[in-house]
C-alpha atoms as a printed R data frame, in Angstrom:
    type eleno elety resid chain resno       x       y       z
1   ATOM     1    CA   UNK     A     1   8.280 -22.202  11.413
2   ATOM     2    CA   UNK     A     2   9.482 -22.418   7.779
3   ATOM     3    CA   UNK     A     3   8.553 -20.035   4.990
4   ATOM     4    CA   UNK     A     4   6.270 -22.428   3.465
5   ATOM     5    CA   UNK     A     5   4.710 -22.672   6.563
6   ATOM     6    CA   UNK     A     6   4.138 -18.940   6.791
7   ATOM     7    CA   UNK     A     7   2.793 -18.681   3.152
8   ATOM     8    CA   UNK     A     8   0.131 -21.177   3.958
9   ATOM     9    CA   UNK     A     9  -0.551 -19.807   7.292
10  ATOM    10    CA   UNK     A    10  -0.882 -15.943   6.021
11  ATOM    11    CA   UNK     A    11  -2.025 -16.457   2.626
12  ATOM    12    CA   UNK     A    12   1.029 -14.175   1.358
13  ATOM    13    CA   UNK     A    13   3.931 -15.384  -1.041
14  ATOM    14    CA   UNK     A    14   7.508 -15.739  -0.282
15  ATOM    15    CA   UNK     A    15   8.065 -13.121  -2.745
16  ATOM    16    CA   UNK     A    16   6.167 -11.200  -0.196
17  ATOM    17    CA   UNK     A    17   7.741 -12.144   2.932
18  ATOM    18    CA   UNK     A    18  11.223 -11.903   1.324
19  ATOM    19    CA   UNK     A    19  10.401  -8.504   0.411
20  ATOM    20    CA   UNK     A    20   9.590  -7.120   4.151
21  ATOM    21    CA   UNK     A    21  12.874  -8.954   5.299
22  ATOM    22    CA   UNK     A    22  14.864  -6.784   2.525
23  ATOM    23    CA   UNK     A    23  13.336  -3.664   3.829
24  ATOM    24    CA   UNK     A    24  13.930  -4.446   7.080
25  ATOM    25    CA   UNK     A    25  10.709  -5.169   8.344
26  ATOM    26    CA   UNK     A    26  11.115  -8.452   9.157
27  ATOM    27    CA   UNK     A    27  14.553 -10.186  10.982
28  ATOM    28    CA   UNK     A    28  14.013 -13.824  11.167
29  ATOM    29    CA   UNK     A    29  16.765 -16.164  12.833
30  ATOM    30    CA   UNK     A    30  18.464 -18.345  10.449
31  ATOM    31    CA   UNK     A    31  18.933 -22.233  11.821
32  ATOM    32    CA   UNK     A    32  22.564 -23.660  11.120
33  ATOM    33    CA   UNK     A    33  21.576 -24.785   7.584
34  ATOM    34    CA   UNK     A    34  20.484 -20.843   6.550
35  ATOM    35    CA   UNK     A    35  16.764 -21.752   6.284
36  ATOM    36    CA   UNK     A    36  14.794 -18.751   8.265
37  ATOM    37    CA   UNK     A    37  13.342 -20.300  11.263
38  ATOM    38    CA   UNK     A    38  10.251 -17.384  11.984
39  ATOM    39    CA   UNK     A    39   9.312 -17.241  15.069
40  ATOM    40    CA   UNK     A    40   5.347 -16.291  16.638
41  ATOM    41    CA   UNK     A    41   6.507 -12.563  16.645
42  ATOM    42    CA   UNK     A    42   7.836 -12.505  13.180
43  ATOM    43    CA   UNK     A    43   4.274 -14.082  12.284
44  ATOM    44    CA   UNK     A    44   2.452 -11.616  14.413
45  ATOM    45    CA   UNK     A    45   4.424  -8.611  12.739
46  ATOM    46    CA   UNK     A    46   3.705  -9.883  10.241
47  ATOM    47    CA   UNK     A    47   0.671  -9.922  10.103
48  ATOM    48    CA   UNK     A    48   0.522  -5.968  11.236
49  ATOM    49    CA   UNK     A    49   2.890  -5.734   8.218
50  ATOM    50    CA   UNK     A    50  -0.377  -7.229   5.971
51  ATOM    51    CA   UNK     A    51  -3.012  -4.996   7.977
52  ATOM    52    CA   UNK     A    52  -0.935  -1.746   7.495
53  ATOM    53    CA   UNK     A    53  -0.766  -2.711   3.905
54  ATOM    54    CA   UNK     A    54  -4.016  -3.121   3.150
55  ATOM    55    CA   UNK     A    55  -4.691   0.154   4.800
56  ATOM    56    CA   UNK     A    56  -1.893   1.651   2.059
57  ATOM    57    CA   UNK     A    57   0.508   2.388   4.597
58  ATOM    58    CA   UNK     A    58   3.848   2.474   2.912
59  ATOM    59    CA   UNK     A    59   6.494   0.758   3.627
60  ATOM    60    CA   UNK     A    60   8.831   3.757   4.914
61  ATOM    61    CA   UNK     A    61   5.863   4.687   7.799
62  ATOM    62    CA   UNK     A    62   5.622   1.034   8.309
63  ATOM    63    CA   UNK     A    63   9.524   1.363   9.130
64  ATOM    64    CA   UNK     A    64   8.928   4.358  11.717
65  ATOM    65    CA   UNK     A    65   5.872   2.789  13.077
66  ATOM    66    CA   UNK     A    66   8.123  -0.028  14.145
67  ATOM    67    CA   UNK     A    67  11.118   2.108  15.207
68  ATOM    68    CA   UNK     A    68   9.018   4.249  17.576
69  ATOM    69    CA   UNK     A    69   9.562   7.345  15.067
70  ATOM    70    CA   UNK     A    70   5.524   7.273  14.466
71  ATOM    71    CA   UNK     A    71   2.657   6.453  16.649
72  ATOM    72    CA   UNK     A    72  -0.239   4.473  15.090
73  ATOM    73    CA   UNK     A    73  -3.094   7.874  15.695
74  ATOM    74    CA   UNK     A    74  -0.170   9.895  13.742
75  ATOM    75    CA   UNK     A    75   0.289   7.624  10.649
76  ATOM    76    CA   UNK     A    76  -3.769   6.354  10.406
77  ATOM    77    CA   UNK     A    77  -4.266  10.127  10.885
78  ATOM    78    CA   UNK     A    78  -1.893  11.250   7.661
79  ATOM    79    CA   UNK     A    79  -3.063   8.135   5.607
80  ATOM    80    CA   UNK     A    80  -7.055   9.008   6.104
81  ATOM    81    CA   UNK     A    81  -5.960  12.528   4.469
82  ATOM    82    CA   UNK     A    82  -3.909  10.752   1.776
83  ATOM    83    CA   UNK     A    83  -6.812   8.718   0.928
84  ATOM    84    CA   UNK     A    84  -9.241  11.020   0.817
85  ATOM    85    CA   UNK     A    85  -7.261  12.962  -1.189
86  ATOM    86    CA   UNK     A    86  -7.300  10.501  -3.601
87  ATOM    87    CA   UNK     A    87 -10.481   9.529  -3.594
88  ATOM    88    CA   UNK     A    88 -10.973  13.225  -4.536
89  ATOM    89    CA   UNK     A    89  -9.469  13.136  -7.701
90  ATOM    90    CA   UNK     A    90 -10.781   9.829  -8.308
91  ATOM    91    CA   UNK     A    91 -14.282  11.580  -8.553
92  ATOM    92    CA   UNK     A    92 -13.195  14.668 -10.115
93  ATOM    93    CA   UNK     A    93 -11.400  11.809 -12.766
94  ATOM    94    CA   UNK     A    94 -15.247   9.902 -13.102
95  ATOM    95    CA   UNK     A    95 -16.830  12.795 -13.295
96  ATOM    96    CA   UNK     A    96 -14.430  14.385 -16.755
97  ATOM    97    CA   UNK     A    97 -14.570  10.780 -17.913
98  ATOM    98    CA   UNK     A    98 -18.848  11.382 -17.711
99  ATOM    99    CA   UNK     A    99 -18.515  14.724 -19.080
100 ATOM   100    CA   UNK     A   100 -15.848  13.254 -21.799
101 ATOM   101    CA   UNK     A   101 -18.316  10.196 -22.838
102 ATOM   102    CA   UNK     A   102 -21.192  12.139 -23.105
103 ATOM   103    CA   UNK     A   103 -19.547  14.702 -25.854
104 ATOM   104    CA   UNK     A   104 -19.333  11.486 -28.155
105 ATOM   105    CA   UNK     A   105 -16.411  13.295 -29.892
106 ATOM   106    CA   UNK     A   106 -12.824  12.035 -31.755
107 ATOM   107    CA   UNK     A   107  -9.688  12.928 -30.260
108 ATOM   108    CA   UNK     A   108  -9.494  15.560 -33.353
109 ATOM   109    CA   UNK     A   109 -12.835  17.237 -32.516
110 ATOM   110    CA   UNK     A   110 -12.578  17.388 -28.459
111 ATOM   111    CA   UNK     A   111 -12.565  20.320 -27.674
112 ATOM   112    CA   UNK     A   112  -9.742  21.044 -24.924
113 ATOM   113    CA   UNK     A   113  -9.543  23.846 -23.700
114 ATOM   114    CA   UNK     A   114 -13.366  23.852 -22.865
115 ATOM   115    CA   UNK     A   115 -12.490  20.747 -20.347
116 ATOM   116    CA   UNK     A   116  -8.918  22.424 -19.075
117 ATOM   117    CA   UNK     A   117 -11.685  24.892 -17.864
118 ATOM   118    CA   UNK     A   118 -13.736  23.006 -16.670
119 ATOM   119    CA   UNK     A   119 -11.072  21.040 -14.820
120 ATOM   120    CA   UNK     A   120  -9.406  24.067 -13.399
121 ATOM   121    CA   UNK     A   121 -13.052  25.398 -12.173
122 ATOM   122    CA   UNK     A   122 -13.868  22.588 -10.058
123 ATOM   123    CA   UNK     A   123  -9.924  22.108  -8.995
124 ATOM   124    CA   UNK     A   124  -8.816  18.745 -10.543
């Protein structure tokens, strides 16, 4: 199967696909004129390449998931406390920006060390 064939079939760019082959995510075989020939296992990793992604895997856990390094319970396990995590500070972020909005004040009149307070009482 040919790159193009790949994009079309995936819905991803080359850009994308050459990307995973220079982190070594993806090996296909090259026919006799260089062009990649991927194979149905380079499309289905693929395609766990795409789902890991859109879970915000990165790329390096990606890399030990496939070399046996990691087991799948291990990484979804870390990346379920990454994103919460995140999604932590993304509330205690909303939640300043509220506070912020609400004091309908210039950047020469906020008052800063009221919200440094504030921020270091609820742990941002």
């Amino acid at each position: 199967m040919t790159i193009k064939e790949v994009e079309k079939k995936l819905n991803i760019t080359r850009a994308n696909i050459r990307f995973y082959e220079k982190e070594g995510l993806l090996e296909p075989k090259r026919c006799d004129n260089e062009y990649r020939d991927y194979s149905e296992d380079d499309l289905k990793r693929l395609e766990k390449i795409l789902l890991f992604r859109k879970c915000n895997i990165s790329i390096e856990n990606i890399r030990l998931i496939f070399n046996g390094v990691k087991n799948l319970d291990e990484v979804f396990k870390e990346q379920i406390s990454v994103i919460e995590n995140e999604v932590k500070q993304l509330n205690g972020a909303k939640i300043m920006c509220k506070k912020l909005s609400q004091e309908k004040s210039s950047v020469d009149t906020l008052d800063t060390d009221k919200y440094i307070n504030i921020m270091n009482s609820i742990n941002l």
